[in-house]
mmCIF file of N, CA, C and O in Angstrom:
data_model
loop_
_atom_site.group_PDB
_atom_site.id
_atom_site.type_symbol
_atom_site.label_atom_id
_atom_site.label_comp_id
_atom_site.label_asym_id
_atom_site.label_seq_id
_atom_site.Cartn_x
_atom_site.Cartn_y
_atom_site.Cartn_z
ATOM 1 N N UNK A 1 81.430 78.894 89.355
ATOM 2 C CA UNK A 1 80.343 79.637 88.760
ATOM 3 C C UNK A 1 78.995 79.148 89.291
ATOM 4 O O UNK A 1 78.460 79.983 90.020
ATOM 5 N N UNK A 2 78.178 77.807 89.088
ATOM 6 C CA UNK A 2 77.367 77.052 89.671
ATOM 7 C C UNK A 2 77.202 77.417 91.123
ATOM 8 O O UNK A 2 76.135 77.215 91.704
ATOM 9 N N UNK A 3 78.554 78.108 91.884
ATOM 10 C CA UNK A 3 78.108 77.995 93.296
ATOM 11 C C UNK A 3 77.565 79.590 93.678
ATOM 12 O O UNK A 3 76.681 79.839 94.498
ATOM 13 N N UNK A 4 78.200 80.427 93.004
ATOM 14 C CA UNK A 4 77.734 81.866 92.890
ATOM 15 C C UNK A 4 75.855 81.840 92.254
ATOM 16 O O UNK A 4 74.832 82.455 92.552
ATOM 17 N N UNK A 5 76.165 80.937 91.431
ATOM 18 C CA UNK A 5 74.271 81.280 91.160
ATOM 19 C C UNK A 5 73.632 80.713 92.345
ATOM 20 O O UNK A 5 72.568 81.108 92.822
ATOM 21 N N UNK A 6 74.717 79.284 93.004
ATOM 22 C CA UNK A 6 73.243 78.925 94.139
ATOM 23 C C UNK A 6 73.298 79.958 95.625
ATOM 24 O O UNK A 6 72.651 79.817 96.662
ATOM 25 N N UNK A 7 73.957 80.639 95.393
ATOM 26 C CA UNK A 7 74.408 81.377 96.829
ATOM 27 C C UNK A 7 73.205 82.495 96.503
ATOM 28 O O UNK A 7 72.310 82.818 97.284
ATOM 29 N N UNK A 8 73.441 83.058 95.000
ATOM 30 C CA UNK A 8 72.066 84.365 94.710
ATOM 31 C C UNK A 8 70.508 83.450 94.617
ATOM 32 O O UNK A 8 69.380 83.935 94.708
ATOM 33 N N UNK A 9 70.876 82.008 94.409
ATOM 34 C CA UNK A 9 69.440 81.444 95.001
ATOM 35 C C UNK A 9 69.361 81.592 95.993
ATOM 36 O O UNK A 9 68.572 82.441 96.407
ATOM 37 N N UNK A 10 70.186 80.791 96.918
ATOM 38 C CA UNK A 10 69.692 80.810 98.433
ATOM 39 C C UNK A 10 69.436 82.054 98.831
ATOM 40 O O UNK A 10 68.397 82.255 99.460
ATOM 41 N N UNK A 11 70.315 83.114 98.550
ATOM 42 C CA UNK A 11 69.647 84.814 99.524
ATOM 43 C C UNK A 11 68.748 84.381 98.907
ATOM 44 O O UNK A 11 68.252 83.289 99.186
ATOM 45 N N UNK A 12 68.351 85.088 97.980
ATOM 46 C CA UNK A 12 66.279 85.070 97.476
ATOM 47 C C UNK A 12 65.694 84.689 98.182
ATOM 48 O O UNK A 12 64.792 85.294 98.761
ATOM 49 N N UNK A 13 66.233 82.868 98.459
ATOM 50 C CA UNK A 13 65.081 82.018 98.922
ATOM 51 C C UNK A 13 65.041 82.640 100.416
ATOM 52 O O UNK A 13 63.957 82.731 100.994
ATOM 53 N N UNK A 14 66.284 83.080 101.050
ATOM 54 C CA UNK A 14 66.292 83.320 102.297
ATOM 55 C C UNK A 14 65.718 84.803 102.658
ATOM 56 O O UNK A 14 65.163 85.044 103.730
ATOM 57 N N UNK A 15 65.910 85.715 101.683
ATOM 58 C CA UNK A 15 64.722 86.900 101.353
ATOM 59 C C UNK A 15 63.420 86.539 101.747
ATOM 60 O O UNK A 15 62.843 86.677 102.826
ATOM 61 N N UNK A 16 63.012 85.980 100.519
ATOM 62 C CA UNK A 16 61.587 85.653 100.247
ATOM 63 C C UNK A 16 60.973 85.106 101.639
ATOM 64 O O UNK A 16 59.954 85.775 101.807
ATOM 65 N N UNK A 17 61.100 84.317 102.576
ATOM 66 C CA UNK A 17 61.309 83.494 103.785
ATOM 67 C C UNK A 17 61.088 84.672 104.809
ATOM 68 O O UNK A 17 60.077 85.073 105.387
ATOM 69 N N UNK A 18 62.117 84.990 104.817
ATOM 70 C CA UNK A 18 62.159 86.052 106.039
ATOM 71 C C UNK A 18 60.752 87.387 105.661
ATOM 72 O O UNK A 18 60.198 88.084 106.511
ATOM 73 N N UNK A 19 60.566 87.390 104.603
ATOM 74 C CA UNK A 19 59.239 88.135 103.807
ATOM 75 C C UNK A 19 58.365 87.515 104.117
ATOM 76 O O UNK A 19 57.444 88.192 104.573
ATOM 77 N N UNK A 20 58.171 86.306 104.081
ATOM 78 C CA UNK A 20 56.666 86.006 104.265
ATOM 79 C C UNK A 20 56.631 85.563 105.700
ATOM 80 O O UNK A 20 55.516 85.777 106.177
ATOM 81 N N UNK A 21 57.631 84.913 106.718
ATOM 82 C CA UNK A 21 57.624 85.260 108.243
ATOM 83 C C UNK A 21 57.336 86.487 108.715
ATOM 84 O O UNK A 21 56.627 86.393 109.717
ATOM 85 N N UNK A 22 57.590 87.623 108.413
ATOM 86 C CA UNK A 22 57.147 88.865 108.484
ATOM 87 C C UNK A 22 56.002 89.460 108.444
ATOM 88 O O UNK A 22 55.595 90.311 109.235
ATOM 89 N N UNK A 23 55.166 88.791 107.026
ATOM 90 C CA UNK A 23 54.040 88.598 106.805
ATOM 91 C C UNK A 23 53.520 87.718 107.675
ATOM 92 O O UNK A 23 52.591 88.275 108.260
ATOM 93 N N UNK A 24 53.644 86.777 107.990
ATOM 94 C CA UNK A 24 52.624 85.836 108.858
ATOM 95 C C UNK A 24 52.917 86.412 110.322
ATOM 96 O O UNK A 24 52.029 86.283 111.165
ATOM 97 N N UNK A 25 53.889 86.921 110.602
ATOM 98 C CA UNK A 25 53.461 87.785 111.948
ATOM 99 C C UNK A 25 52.307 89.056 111.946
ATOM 100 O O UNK A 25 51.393 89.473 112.656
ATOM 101 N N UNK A 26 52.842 89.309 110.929
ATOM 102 C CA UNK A 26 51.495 90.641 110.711
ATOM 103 C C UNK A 26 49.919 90.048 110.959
ATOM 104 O O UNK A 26 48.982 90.580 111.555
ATOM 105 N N UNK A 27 49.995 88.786 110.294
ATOM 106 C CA UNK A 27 48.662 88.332 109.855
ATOM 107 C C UNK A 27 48.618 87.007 111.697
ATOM 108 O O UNK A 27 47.566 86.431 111.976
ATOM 109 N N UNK A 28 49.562 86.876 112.360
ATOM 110 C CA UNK A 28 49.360 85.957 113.612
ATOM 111 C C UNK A 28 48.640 86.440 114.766
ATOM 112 O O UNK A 28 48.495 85.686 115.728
ATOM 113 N N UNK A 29 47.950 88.169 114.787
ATOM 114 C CA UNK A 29 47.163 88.390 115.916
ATOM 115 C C UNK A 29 46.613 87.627 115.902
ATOM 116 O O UNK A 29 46.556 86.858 114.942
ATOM 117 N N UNK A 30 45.747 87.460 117.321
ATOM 118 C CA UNK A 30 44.994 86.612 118.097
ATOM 119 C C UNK A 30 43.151 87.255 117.448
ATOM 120 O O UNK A 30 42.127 86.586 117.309
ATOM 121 N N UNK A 31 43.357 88.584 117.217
ATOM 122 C CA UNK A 31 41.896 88.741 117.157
ATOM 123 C C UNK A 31 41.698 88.448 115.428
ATOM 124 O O UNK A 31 40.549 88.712 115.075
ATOM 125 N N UNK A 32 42.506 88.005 114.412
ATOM 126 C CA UNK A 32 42.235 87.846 113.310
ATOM 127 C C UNK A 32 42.301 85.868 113.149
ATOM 128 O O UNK A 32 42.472 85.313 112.064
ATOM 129 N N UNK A 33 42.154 85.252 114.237
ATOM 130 C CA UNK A 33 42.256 84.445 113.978
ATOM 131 C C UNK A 33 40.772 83.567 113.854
ATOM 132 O O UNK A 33 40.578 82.385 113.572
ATOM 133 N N UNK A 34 39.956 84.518 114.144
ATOM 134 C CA UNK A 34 38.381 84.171 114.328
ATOM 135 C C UNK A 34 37.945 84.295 112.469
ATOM 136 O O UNK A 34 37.077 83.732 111.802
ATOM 137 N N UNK A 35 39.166 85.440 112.070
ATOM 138 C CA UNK A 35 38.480 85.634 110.337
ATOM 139 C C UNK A 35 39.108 84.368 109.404
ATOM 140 O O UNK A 35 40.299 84.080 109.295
ATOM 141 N N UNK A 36 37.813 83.615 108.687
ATOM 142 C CA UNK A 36 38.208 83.178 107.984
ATOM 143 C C UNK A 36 39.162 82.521 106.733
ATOM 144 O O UNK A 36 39.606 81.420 106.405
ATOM 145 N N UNK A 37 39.180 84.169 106.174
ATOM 146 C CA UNK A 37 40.061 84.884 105.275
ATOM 147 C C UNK A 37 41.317 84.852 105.455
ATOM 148 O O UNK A 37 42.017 84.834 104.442
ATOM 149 N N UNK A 38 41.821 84.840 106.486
ATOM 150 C CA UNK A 38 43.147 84.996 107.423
ATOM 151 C C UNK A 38 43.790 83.430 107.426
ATOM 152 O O UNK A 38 44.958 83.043 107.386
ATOM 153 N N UNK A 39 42.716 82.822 107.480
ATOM 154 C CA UNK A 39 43.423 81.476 107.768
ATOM 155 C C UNK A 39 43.928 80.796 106.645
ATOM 156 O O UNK A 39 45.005 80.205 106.567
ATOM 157 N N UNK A 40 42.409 81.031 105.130
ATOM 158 C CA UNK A 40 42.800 80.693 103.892
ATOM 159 C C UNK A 40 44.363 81.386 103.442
ATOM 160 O O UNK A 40 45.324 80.808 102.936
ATOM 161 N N UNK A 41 44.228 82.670 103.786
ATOM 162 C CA UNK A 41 45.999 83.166 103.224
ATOM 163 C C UNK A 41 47.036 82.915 104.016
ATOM 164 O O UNK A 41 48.116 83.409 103.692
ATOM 165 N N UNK A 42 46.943 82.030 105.324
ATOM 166 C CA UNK A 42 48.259 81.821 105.658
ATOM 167 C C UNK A 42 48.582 80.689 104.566
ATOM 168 O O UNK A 42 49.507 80.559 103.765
ATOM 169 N N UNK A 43 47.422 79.906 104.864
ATOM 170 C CA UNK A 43 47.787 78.692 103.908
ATOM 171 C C UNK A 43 48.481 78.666 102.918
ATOM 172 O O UNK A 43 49.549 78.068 102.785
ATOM 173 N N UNK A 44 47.772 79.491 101.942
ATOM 174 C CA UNK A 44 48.177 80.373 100.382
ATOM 175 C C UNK A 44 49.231 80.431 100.313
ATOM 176 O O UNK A 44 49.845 79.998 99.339
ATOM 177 N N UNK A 45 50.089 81.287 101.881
ATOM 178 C CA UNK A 45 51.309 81.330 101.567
ATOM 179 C C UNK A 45 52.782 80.418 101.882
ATOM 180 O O UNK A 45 53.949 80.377 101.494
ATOM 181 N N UNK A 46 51.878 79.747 102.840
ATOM 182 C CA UNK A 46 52.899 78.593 102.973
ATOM 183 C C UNK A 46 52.754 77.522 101.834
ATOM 184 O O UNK A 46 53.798 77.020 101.416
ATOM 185 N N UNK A 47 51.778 77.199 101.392
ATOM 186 C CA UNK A 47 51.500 76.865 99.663
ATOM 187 C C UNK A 47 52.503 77.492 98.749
ATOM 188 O O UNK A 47 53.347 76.733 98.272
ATOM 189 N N UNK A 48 52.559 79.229 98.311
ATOM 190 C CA UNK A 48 53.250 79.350 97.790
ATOM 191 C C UNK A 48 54.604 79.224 97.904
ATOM 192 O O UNK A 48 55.355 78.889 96.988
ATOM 193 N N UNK A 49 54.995 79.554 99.287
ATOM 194 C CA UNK A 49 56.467 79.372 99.872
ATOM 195 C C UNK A 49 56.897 77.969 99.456
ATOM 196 O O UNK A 49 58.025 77.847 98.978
ATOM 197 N N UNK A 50 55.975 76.703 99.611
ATOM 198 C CA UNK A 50 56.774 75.780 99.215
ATOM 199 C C UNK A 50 57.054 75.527 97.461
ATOM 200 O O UNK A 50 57.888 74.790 96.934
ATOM 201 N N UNK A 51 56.151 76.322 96.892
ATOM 202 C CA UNK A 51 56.377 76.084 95.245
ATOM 203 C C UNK A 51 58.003 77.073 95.109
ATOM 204 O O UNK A 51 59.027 76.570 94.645
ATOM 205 N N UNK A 52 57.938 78.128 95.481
ATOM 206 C CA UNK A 52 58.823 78.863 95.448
ATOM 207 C C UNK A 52 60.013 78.261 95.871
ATOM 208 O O UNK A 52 60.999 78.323 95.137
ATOM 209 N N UNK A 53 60.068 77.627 97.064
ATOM 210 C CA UNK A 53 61.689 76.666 97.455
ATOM 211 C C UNK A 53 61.650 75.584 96.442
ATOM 212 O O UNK A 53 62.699 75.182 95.939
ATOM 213 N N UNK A 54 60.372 75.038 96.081
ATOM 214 C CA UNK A 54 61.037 73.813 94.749
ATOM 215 C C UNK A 54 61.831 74.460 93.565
ATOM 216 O O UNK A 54 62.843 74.030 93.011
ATOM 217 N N UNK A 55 60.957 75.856 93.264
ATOM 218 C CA UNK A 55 61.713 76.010 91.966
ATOM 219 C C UNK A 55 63.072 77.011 92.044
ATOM 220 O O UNK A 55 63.685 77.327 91.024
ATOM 221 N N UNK A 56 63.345 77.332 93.000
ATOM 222 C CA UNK A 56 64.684 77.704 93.224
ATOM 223 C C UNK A 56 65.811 76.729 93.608
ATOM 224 O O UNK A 56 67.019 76.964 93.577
ATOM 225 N N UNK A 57 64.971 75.173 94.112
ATOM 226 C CA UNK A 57 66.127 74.017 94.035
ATOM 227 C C UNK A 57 66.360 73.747 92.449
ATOM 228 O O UNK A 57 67.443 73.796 91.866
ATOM 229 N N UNK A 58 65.152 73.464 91.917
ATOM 230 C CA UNK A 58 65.161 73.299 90.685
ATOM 231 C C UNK A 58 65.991 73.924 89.720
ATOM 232 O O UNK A 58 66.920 73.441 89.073
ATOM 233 N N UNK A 59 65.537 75.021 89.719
ATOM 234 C CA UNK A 59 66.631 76.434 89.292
ATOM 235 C C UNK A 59 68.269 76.089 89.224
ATOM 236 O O UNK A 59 68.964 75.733 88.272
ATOM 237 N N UNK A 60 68.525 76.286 90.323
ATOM 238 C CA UNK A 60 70.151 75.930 91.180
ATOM 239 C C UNK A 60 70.474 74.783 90.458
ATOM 240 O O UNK A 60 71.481 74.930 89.765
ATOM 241 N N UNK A 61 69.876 73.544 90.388
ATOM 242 C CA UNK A 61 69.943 72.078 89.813
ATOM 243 C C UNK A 61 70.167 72.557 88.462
ATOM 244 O O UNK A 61 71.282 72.265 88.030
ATOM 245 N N UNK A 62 69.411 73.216 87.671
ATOM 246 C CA UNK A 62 69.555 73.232 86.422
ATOM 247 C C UNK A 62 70.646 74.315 86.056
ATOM 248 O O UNK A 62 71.104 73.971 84.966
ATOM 249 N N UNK A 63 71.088 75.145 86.366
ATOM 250 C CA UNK A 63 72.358 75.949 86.504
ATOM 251 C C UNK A 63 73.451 75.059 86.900
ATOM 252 O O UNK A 63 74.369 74.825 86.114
ATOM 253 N N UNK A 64 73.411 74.602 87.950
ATOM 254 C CA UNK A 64 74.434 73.484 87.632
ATOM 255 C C UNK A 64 74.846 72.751 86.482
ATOM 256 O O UNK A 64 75.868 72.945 85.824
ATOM 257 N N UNK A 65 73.876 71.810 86.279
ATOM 258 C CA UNK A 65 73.868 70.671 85.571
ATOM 259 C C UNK A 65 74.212 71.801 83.915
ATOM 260 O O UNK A 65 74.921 71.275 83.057
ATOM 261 N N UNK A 66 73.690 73.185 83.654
ATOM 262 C CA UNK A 66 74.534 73.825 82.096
ATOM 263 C C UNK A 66 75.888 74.002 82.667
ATOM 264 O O UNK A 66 76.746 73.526 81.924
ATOM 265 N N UNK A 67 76.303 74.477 83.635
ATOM 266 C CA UNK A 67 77.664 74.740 83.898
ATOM 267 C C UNK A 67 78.337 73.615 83.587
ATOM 268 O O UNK A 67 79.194 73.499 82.711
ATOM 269 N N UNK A 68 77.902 72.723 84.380
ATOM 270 C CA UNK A 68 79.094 71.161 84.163
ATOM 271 C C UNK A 68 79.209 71.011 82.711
ATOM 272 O O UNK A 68 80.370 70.943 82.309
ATOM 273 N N UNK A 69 78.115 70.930 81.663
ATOM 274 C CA UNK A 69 77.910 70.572 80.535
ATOM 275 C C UNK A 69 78.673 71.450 79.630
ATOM 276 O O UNK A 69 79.274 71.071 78.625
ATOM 277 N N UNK A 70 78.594 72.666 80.077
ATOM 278 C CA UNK A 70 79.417 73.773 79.149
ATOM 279 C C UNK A 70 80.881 73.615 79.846
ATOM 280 O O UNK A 70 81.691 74.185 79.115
ATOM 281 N N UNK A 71 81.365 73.191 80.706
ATOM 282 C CA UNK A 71 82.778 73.128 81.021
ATOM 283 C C UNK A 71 82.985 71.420 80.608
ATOM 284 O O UNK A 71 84.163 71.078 80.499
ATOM 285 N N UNK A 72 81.963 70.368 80.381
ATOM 286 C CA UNK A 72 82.338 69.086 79.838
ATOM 287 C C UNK A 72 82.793 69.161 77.902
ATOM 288 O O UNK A 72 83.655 68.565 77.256
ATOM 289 N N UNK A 73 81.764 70.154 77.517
ATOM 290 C CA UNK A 73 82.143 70.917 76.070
ATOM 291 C C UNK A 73 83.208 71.324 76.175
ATOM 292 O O UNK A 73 84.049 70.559 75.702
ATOM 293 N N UNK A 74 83.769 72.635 76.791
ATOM 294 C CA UNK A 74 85.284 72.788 76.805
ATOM 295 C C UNK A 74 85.946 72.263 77.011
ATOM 296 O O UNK A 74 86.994 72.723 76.559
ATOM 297 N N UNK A 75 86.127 71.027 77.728
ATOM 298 C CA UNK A 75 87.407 70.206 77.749
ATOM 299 C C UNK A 75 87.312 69.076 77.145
ATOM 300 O O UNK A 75 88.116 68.202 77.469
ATOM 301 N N UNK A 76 86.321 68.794 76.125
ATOM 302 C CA UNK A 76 86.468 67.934 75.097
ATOM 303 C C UNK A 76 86.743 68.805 73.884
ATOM 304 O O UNK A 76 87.406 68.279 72.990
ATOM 305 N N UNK A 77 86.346 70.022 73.721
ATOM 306 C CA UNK A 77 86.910 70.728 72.475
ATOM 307 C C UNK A 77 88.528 70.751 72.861
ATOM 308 O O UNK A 77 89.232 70.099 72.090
ATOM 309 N N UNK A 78 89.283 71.499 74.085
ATOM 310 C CA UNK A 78 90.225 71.167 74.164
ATOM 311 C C UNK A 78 91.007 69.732 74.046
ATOM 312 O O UNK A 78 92.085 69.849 73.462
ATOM 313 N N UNK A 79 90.838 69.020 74.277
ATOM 314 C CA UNK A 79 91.459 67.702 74.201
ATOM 315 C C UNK A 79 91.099 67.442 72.660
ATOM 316 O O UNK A 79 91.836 66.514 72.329
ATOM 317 N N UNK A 80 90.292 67.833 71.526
ATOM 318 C CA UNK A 80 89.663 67.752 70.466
ATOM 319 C C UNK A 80 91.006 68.602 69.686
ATOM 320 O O UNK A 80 91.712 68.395 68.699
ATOM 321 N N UNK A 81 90.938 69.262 70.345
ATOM 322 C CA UNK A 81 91.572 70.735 69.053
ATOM 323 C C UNK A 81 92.906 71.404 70.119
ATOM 324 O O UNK A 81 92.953 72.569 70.513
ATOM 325 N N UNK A 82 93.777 70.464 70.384
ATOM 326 C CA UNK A 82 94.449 71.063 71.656
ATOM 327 C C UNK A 82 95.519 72.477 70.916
ATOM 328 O O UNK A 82 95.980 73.420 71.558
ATOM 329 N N UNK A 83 95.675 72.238 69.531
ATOM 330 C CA UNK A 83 96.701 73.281 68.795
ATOM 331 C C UNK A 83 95.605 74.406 68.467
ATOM 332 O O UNK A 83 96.126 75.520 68.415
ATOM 333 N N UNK A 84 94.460 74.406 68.273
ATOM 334 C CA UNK A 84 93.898 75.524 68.466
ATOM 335 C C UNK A 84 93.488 76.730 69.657
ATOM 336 O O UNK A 84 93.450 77.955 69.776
ATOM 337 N N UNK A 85 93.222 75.502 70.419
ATOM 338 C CA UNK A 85 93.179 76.271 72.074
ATOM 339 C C UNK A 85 94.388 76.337 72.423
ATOM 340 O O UNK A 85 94.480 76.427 73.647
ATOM 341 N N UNK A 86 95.688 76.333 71.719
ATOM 342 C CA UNK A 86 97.250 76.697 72.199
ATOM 343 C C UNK A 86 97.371 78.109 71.322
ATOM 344 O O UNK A 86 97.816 79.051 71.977
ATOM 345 N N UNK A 87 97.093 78.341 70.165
ATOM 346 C CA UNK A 87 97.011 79.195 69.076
ATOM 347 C C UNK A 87 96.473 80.709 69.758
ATOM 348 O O UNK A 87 97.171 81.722 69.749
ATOM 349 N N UNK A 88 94.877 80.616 70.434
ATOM 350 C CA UNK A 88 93.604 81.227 70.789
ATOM 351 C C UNK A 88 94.578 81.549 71.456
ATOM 352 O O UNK A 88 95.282 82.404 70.919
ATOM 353 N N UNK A 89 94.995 81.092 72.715
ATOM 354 C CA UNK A 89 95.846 81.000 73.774
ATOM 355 C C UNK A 89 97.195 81.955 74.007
ATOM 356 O O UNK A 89 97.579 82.531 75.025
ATOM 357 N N UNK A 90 97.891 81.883 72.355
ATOM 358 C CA UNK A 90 99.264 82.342 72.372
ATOM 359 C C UNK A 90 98.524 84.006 71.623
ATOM 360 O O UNK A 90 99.000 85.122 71.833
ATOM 361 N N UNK A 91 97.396 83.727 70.833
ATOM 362 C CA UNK A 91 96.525 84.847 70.080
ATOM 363 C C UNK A 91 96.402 85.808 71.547
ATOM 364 O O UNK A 91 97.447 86.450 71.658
ATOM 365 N N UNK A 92 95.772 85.997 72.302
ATOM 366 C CA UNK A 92 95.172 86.750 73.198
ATOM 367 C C UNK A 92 95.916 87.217 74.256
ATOM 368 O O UNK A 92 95.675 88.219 74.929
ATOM 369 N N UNK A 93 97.444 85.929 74.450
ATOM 370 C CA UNK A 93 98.331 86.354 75.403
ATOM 371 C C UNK A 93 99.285 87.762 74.594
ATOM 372 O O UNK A 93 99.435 88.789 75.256
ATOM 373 N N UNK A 94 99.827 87.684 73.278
ATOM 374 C CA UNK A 94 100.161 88.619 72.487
ATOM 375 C C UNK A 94 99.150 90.149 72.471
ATOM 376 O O UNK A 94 99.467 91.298 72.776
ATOM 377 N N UNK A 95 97.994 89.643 72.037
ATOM 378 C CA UNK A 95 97.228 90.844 72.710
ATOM 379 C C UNK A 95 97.092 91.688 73.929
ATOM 380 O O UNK A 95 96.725 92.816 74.259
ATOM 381 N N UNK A 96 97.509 90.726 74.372
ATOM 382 C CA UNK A 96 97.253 91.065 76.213
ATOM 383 C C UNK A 96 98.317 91.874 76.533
ATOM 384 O O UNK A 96 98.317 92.862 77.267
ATOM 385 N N UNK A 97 99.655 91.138 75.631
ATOM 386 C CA UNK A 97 101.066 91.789 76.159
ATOM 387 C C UNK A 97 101.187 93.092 75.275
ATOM 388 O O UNK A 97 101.741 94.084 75.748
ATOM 389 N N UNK A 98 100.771 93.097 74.242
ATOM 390 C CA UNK A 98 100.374 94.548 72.720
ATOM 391 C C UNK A 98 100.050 95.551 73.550
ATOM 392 O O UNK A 98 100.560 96.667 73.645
ATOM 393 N N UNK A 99 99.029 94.996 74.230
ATOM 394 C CA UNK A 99 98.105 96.601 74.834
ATOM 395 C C UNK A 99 99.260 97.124 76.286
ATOM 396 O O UNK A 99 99.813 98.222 76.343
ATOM 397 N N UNK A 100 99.370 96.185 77.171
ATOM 398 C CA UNK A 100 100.218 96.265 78.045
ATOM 399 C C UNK A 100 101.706 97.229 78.104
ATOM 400 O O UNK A 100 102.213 97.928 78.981
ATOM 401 N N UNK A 101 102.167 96.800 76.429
ATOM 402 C CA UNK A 101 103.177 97.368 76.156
ATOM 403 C C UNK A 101 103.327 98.843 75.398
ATOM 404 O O UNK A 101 104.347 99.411 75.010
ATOM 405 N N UNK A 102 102.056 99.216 75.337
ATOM 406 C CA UNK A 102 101.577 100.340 74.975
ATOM 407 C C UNK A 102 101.284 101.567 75.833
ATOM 408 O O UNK A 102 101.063 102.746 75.555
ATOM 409 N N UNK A 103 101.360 100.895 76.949
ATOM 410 C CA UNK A 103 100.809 101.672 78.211
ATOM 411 C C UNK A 103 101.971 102.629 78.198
ATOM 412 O O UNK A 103 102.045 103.521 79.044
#
């Protein structure tokens, strides 16, 4: 699960990237390099580009770190309550086979 969210991070990040390379070609003529203005927003955006890759590591990091935690919860509730998660277990497989057998 953790690796599916960092894979829809990385496209983004690799979106976003290829977006603002795109952009800084637009903005890399030779005759806009005399304007001021031009120079402050490359900056801007390689400024923003790098806030943007922190918080999509960040992001990814913290999606991780609930995944592990919510699968460290489930297998201490299991090992906790192992006749209930056998019960849930035998509950839903009966269901499963109910509807199945209905078909």
């Amino acid at each position: 699960m953790s690796r599916s969210i960092s894979d829809t991070v990385s496209n983004a990040q690799e979106d976003l990237e290829k977006l603002v390379g795109d952009l800084r070609g637009l903005l890399s003529a030779r005759e806009l390099d005399k304007v001021p203005e031009i120079s402050a927003l490359r900056q801007r955006i390689d400024d923003s580009m790098n806030v943007v890759r922190d918080s999509a590591v960040r992001a990814a990091q913290d999606a991780a770190r609930q995944a592990r935690d919510a699968a460290d919860k489930a297998d201490r509730y299991a090992h906790d309550e192992p006749w209930r998660v056998a019960g849930a277990a035998l509950a839903v497989g009966a269901l499963v086979g109910f509807m199945l057998g209905r078909r």
